[in-house]
Coordinates of C-alpha atoms and ligand atoms in Angstrom, one line a residue:
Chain A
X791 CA 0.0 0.0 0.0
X792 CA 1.2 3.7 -0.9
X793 CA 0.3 6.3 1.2
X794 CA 0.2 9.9 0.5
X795 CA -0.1 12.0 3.3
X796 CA -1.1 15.8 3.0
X797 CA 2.3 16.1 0.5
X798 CA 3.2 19.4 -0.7
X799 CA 5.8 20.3 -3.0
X800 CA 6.9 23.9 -4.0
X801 CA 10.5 23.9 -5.9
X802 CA 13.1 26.3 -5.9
X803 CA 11.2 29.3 -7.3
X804 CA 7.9 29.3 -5.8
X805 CA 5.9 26.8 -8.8
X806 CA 3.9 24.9 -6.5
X807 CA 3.6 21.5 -8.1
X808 CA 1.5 19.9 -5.5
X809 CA -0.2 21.9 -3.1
X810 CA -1.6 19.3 -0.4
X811 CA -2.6 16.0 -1.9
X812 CA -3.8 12.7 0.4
X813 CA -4.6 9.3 -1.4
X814 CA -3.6 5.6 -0.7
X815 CA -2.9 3.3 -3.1
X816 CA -4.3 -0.2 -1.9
X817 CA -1.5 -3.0 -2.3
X818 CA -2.4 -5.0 -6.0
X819 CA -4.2 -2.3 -7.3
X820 CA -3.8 0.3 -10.3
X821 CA -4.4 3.9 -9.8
X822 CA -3.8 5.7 -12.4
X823 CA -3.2 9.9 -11.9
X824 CA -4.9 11.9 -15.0
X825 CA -4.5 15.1 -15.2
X826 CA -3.2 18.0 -17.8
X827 CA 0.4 18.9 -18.6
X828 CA 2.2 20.4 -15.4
X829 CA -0.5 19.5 -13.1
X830 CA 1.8 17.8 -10.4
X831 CA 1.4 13.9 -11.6
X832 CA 5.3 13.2 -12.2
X833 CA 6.3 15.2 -9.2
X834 CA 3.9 13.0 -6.7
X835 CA 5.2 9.4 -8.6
X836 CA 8.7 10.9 -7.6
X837 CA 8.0 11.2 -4.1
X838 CA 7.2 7.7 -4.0
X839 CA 11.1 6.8 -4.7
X840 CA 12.3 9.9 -3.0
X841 CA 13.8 11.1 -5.9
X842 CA 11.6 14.7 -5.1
X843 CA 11.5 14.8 -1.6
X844 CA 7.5 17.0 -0.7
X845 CA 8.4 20.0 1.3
X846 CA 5.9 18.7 4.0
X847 CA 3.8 16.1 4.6
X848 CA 4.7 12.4 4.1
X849 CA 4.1 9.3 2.0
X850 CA 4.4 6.1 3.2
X851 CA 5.0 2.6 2.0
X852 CA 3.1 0.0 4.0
X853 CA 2.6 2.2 6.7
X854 CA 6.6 3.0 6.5
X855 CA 7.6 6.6 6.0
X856 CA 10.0 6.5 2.9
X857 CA 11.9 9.3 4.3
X858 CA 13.7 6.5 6.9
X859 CA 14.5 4.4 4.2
X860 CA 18.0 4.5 2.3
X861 CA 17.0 6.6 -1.5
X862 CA 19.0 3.9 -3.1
X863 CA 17.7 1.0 -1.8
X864 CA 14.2 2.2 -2.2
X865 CA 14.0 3.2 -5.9
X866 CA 16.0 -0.5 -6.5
X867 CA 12.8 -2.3 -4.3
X868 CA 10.7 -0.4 -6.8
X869 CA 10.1 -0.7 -10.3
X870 CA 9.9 2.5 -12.6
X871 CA 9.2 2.7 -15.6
X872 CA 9.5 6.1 -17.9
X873 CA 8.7 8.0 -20.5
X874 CA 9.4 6.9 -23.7
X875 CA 11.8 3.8 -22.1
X876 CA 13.9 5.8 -20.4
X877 CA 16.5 3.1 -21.1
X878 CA 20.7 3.5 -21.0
X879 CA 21.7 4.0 -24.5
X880 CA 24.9 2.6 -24.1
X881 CA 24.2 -0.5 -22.5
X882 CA 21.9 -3.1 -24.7
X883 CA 18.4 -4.5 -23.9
X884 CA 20.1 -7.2 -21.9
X885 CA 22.1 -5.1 -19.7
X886 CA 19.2 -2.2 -19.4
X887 CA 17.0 -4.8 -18.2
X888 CA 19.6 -6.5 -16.0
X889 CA 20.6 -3.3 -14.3
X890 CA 18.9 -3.4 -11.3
X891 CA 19.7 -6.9 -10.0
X892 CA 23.5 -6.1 -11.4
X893 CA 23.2 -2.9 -9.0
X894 CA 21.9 -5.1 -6.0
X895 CA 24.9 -7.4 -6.7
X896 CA 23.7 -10.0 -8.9
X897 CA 26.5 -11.8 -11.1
X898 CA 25.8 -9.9 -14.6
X899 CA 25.9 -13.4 -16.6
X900 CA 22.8 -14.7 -14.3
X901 CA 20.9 -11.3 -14.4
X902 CA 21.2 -11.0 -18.6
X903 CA 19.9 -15.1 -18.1
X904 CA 16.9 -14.1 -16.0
X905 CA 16.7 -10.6 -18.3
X906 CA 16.0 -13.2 -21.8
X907 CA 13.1 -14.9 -19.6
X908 CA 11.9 -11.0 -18.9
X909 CA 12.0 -9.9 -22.7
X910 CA 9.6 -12.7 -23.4
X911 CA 7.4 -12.1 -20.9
X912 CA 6.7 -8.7 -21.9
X913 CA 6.3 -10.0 -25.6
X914 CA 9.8 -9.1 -26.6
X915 CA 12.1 -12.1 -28.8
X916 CA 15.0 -12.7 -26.9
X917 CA 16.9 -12.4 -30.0
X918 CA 16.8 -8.4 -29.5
X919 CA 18.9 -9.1 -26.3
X920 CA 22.2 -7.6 -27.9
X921 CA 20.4 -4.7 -29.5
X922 CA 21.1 -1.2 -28.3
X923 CA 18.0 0.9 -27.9
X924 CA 18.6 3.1 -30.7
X925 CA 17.8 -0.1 -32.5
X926 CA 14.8 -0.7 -31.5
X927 CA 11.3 0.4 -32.4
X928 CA 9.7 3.3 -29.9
X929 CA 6.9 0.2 -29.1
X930 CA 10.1 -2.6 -28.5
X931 CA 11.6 0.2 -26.1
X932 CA 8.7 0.7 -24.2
X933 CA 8.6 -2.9 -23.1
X934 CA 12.3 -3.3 -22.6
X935 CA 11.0 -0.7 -19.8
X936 CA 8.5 -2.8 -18.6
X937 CA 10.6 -5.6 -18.4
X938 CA 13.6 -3.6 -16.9
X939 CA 11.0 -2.1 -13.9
X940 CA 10.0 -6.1 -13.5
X941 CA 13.5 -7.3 -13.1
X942 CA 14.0 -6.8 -9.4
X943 CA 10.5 -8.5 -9.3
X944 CA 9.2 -5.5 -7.1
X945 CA 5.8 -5.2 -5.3
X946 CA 5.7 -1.4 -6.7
X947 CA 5.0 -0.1 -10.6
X948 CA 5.6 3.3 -10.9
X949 CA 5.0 3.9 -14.5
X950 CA 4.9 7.4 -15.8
X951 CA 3.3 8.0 -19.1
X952 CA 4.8 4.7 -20.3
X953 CA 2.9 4.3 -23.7
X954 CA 3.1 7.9 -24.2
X955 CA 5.4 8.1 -27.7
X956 CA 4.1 5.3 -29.0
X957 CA 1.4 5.3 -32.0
X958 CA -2.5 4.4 -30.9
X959 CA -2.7 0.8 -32.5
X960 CA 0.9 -0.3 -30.4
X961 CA -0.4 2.0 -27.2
X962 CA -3.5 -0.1 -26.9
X963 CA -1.9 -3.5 -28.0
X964 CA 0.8 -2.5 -24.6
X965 CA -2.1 -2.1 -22.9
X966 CA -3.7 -5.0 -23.2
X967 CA -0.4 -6.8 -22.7
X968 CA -0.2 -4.6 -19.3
X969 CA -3.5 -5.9 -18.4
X970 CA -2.9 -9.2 -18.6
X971 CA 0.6 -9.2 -17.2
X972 CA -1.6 -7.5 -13.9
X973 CA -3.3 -10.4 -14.0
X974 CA -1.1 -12.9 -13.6
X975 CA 1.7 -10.1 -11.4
X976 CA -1.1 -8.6 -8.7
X977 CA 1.7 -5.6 -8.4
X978 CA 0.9 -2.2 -6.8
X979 CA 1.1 0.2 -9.8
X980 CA 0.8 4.3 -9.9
X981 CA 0.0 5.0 -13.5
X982 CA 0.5 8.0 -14.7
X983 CA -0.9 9.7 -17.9
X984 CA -2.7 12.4 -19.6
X985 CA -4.9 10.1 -21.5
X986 CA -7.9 9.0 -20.3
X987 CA -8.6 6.3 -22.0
X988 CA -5.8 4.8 -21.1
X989 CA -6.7 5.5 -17.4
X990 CA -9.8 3.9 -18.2
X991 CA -8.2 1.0 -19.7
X992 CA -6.2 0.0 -17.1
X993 CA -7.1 0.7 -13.3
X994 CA -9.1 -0.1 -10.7
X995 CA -9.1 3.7 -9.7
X996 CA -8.9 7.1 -11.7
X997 CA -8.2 10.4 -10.0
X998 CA -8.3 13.0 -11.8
X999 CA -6.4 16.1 -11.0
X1000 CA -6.4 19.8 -11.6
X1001 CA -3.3 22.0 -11.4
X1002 CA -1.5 21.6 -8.5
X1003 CA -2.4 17.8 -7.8
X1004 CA -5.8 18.9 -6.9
X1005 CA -8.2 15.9 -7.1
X1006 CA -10.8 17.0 -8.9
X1007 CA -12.8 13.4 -8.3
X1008 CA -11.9 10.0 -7.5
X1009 CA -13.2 6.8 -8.5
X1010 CA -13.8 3.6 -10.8
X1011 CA -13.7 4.7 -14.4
X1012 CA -17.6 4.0 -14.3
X1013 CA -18.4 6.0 -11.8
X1014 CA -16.7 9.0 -13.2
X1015 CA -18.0 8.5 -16.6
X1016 CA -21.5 7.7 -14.9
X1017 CA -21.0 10.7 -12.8
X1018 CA -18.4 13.8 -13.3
X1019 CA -18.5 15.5 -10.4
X1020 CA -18.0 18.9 -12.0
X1021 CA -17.8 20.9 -15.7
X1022 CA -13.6 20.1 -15.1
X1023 CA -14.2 16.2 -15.1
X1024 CA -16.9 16.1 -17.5
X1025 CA -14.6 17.9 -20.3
X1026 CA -11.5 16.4 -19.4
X1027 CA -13.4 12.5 -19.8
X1028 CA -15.4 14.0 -22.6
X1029 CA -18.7 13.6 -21.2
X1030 CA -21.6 14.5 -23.8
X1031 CA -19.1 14.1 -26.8
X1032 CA -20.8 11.9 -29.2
X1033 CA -17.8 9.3 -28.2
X1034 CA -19.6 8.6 -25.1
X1035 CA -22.9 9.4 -25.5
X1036 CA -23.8 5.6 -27.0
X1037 CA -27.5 4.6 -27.9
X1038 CA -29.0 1.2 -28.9
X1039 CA -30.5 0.6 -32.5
X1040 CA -31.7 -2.5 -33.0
X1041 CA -31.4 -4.4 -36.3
X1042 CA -32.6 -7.8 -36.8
X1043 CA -33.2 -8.4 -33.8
X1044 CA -29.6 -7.7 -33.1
X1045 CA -28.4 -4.5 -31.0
X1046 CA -25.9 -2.6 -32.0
X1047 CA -24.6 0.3 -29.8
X1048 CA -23.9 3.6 -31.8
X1049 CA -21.9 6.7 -30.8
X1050 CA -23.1 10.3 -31.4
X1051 CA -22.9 10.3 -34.6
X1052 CA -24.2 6.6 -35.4
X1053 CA -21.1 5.4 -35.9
X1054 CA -21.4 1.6 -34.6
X1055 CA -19.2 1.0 -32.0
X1056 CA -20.2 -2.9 -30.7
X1057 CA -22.6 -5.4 -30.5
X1058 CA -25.0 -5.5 -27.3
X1059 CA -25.1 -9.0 -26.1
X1060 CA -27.4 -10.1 -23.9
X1061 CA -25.3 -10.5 -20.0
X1062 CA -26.1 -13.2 -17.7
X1063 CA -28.9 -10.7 -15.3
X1064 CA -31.0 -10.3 -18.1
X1065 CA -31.3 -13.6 -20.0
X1066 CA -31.7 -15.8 -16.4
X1067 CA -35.7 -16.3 -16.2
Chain B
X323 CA 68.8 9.1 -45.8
X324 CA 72.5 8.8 -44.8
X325 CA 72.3 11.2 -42.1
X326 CA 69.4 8.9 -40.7
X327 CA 71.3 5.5 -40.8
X328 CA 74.2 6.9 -39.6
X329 CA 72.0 8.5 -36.4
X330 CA 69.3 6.0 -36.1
X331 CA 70.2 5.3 -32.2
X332 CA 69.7 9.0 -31.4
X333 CA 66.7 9.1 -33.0
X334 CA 65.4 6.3 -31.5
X335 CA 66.9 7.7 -28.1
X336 CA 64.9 11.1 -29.0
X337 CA 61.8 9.5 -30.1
X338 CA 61.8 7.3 -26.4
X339 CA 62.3 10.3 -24.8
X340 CA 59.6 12.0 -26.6
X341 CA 56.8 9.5 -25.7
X342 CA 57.8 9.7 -21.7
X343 CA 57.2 13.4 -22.6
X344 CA 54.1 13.1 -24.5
X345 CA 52.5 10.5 -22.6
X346 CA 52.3 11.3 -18.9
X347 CA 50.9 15.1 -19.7
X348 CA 48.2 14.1 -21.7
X349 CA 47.1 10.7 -19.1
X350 CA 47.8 13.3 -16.2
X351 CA 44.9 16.1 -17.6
X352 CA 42.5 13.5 -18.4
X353 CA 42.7 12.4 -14.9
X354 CA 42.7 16.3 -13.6
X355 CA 40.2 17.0 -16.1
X356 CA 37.8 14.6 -16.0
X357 CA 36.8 14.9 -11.9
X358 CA 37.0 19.4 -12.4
X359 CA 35.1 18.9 -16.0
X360 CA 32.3 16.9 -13.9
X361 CA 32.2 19.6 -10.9
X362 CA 31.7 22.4 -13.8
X363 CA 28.9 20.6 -15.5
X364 CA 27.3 20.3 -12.1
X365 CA 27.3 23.4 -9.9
X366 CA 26.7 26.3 -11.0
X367 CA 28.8 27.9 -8.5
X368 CA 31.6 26.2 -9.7
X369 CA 31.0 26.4 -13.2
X370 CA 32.5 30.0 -13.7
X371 CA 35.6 30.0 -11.7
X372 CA 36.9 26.6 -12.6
X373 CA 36.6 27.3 -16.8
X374 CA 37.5 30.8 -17.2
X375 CA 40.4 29.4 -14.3
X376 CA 41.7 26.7 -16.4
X377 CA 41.0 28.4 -19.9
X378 CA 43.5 31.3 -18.5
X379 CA 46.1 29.1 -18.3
X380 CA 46.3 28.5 -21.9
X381 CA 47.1 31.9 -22.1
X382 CA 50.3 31.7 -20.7
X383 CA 53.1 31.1 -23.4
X384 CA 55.0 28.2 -23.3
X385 CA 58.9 29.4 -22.3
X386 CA 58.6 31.6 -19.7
X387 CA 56.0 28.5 -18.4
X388 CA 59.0 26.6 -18.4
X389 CA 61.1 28.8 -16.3
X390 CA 58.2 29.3 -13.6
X391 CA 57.2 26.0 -13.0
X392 CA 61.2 25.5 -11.7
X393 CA 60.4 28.5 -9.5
X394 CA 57.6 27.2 -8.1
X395 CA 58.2 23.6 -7.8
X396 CA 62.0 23.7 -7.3
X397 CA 62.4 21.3 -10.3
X398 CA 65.4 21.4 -12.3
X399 CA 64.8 23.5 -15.9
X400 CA 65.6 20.6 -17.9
X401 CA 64.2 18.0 -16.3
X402 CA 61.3 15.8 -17.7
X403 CA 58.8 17.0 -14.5
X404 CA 59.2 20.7 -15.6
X405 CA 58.0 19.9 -19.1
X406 CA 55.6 17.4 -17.7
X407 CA 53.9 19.7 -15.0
X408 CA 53.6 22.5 -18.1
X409 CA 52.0 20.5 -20.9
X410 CA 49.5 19.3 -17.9
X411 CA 48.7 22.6 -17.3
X412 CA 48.3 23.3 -20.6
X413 CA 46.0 20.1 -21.2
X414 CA 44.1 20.5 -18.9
X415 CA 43.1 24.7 -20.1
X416 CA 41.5 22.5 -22.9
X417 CA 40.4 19.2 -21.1
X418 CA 38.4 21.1 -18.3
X419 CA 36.0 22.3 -20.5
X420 CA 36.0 19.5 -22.8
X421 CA 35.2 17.4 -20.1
X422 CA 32.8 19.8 -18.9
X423 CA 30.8 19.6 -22.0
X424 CA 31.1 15.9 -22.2
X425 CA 29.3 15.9 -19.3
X426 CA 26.6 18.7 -20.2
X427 CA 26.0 16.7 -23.1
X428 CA 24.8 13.7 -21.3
X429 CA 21.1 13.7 -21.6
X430 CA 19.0 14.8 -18.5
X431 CA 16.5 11.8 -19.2
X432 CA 19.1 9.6 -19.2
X433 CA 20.5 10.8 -16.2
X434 CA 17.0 11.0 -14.1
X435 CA 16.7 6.8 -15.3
X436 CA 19.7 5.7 -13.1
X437 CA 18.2 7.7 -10.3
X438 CA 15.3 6.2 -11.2
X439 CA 17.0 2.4 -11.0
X440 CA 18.6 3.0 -7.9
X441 CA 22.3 3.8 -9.1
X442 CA 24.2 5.7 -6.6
X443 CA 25.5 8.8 -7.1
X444 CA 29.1 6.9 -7.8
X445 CA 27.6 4.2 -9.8
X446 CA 25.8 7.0 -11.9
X447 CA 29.1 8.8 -12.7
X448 CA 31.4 5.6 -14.0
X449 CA 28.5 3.6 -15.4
X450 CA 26.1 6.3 -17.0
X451 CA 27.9 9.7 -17.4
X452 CA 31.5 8.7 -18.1
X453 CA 30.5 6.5 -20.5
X454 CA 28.1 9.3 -22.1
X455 CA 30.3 11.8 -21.6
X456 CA 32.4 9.7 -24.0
X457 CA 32.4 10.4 -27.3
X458 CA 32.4 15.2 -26.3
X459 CA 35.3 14.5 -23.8
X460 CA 37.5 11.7 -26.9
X461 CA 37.1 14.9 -29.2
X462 CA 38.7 16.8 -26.8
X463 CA 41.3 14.3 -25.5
X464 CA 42.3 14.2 -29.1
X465 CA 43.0 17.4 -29.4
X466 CA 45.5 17.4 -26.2
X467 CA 47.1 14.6 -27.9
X468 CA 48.0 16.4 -30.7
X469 CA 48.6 19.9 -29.0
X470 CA 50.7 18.0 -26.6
X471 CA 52.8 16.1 -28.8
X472 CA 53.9 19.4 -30.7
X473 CA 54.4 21.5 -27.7
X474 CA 56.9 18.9 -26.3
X475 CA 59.5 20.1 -29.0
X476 CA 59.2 23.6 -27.4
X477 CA 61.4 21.9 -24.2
X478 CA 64.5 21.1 -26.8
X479 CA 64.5 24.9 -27.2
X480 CA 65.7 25.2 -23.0
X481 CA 67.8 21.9 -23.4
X482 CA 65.4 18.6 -22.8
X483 CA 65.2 16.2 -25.5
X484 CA 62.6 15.2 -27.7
X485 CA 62.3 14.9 -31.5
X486 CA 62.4 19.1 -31.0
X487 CA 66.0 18.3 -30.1
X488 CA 66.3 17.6 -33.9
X489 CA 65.2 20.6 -34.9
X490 CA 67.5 22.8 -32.8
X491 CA 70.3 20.7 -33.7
X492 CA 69.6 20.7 -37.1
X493 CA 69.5 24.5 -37.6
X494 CA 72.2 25.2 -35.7
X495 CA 74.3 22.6 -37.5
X496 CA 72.5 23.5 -40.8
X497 CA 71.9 19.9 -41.0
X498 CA 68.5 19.5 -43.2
X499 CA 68.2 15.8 -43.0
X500 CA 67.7 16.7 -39.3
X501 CA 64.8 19.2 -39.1
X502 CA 63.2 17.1 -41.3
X503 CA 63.1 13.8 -39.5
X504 CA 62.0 15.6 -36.4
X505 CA 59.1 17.4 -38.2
X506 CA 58.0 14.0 -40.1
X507 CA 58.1 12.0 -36.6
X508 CA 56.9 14.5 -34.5
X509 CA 53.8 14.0 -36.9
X510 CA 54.0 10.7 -37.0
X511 CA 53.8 10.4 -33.5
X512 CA 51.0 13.0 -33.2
X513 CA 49.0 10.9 -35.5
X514 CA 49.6 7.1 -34.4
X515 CA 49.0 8.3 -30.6
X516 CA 45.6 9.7 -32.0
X517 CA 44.5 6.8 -33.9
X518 CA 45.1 5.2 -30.8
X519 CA 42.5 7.6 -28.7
X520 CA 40.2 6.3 -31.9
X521 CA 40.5 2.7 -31.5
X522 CA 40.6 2.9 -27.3
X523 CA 37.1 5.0 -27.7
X524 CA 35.4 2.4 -30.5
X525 CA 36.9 -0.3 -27.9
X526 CA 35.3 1.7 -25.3
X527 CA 32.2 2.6 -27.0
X528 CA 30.8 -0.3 -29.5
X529 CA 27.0 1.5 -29.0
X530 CA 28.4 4.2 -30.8
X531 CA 29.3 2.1 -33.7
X532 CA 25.0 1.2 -34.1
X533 CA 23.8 4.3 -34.0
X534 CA 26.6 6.8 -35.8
X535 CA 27.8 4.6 -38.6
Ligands
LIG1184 N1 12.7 20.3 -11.0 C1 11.8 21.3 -11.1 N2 12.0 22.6 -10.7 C2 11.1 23.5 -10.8 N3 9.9 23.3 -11.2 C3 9.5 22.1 -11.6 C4 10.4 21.0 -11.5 N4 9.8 19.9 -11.9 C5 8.6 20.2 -12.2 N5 8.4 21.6 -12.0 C6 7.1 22.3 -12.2 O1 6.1 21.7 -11.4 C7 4.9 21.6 -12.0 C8 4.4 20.1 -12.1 O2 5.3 19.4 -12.8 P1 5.2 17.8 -13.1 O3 6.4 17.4 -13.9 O4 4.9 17.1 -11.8 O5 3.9 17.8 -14.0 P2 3.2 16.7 -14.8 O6 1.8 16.6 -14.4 O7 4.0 15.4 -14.7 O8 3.2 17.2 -16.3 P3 3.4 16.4 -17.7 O9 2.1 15.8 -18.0 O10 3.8 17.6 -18.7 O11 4.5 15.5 -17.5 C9 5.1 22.2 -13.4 O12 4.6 23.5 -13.4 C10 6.6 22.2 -13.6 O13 7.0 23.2 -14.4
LIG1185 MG1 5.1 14.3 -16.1

């Protein structure tokens, strides 16, 4: 479990990034942070590894206040995963996903071992293992990420914007992969993006947030789509748009579910509830 | 071609005494450089001071160098640690900032992943930034090289030997065969210790080779 506490963070020059924020993060759950450009979501995923330290207020890992725990120790017990990879340039695919357990102490020849079992999990041929990053493709990088933030097999995903340079068709195919690997991995993972879709897509609990890590609401995607609590929310999930506003025209007998502007989107099948007698 | 059979053992002698002239300088500012090229890119507070500091020094001309460093250090004027300490000196007025930009050129991204991965502030400087800094701070390295390897004829001009020796000798004996074979090694030399620096950094760097060539 994560634990934000009241946090505030004002840097060097007055920009107040976060200006008192308070959530927890229940242990094998994704919450993902939406919010505009600037609006506080990389600097609160930061104070999770200490690498920005709030200017008051605390967070705290399983009820543990990071600030008594050793920075380097802490960000290696944690997996992160970046923006567009964020991988070493100079070391390959191997290495980059090896370096944690190589920093902890790990023999490098049994980490790049373990990191070939890692590249297929996230859907990556081993046989890329000796590429540098610049050889890659921007979708290939992303999951050497993945599979480097795995390595240490934390209980912690930090991922920030992960699938954000990558095009729509690979972002959602990395999503689906994310979803399933969730499945099967029950980590704790603070997502952070500015799409909210992808929000959507992947957690178990939006909040959405307004300049200065203000939450603006808080809950499953449905109940913020079913419910935006204010004009902010219902523009920033699109609320009206004829994306979301879906309507049932039958056909045969068959329904299909329309958008706005009667483009199809699906097929209406009958759930379990409503066919029992 | 006579004149150089008949003298090949000086020259030899000459060329020997040119390396142990060349060689120490230009290791000894890398190793100055590279910590005070760091500490520039770094602080801000430190930036100022330690480049317009160093880059002075390469204002000073080379002879009356010679002659302070004795002064100062209490080495003899002809000995190999006069010459040494001043072509330091002088490589490191270019290495500093070289080095400094090596580092400044190491992208910030890059940087914030090792935090990110838990590398240590010492394991982020020799396994992410040196190796980054690579390819700014071997331009600059090989421009010491070079510099270094023709200033260290300037020392046969106060008496210490080196491939310059051939020079001075050669005028004053009006032997041509002489200057020349001191200008063509001292270029030789310039060049192979450069290729060197090439091959050491494509040793040193074989991601470089995937994404530049
Ligand atoms: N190191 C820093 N020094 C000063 N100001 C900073 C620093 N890092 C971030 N800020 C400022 O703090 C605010 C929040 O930044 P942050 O990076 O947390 O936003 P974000 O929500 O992640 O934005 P984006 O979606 O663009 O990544 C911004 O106004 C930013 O300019
Ligand atoms: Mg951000």
């Amino acid at each position: 479990m994560i634990e934000f506490d009241a946090v505030r963070k004002e840097y060097p020059g007055g920009t107040v990034a976060v200006a008192g924020f308070s959530l927890r993060v229940p242990s094998h759950s994704v919450v993902a942070l939406v919010g505009s450009s600037g609006s506080g979501k990389t600097t609160l995923l930061r104070m999770v590894n200490r690498m920005v330290e709030p200017t008051s207020g605390a967070v705290r890992i399983d009820d543990v206040d990071v600030r008594s725990l050793d920075p380097v120790g802490l960000r290696r017990s944690i997996g992160y995963v970046l923006q567009a990879g964020g991988l070493l340039p100079h070391r390959t695919v191997a290495d980059n996903v090896a370096t944690v357990p190589v920093l902890a102490g790990r023999s490098r020849r049994e980490a790049r071992a373990d990191a070939l079992g890692l590249l297929e999990r996230v859907g990556l041929d081993p046989a890329l293992a000796d590429r540098y990053p610049a050889q890659l493709s921007g979708g290939q990088q992303q999951r050497v990420g993945v599979a480097r933030a795995l390595a240490a097999d934390p209980d912690i995903l930090l991922m920030d914007e992960p699938f954000g340079a990558v095009d729509p068709i690979v972002r959602e195919q990395l999503q689906a992969e994310l979803r399933a690997l969730q499945a099967e991995l029950g980590k704790t993972i603070l997502f952070v993006t500015h799409d909210v879709d992808e929000a959507f897509a992947l957690a178990d609990e939006v909040v959405v947030l307004r300049a200065g890590a203000e939450i603006a609401q808080r809950g499953t995607p449905t109940e913020i789509l079913a419910a935006p609590a204010d004009d902010f929310v219902a523009a920033f999930v699109g609320a009206g748009t004829a994306r979301r506003t879906l309507r049932i025209r039958e056909l045969d007998g068959r329904r299909v579910v329309v958008d706005g502007d009667d483009r199809p989107t699906g097929v209406l099948e009958a759930d379990a509830r409503e066919g029992a007698p | 071609m006579t004149w150089l059979s008949q003298n090949l053992h000086i020259v030899w002698g000459l060329l020997a005494d040119h390396l142990l002239l060349s060689v120490p300088p230009i290791l000894l500012s890398l190793v100055i450089s590279v910590p005070l090229g760091r500490l520039a890119a770094g602080s801000r507070r430190w930036r100022t001071p330690l480049l317009t500091g160093t880059g002075l020094l390469y204002a000073i001309p080379s002879l009356p160098l010679f002659i302070i460093i004795p002064a100062i250090t209490g080495f003899a004027l002809r000995s190999p640690a006069t010459i040494i300490t001043a072509l330091t000196l002088y490589g490191c007025a270019l290495l500093v900032r070289g080095a400094a930009d090596a580092f400044a050129s190491v992208p910030e991204d890059v940087r914030l992943a090792a935090e990110a991965t838990g590398h240590s502030r010492w394991a982020s400087f020799w396994r992410v930034e040196l190796p980054l800094a690579g390819p700014v701070l071997l331009s600059s390295l090989r421009v010491v090289v070079v510099s270094t390897v023709s200033l260290v004829t300037v020392g046969a001009v106060i008496g210490t030997a080196s491939l310059g020796t051939l020079f001075t000798d050669g005028f004053q004996r009006g032997i041509e065969a002489s200057i020349l074979t001191g200008i063509v090694l001292t270029v030789v030399v310039a060049v192979v210790l450069d290729a060197l620096c090439v091959l050491a950094g494509r040793a040193a760097m074989p991601w470089r080779r995937t994404v530049s060539a």
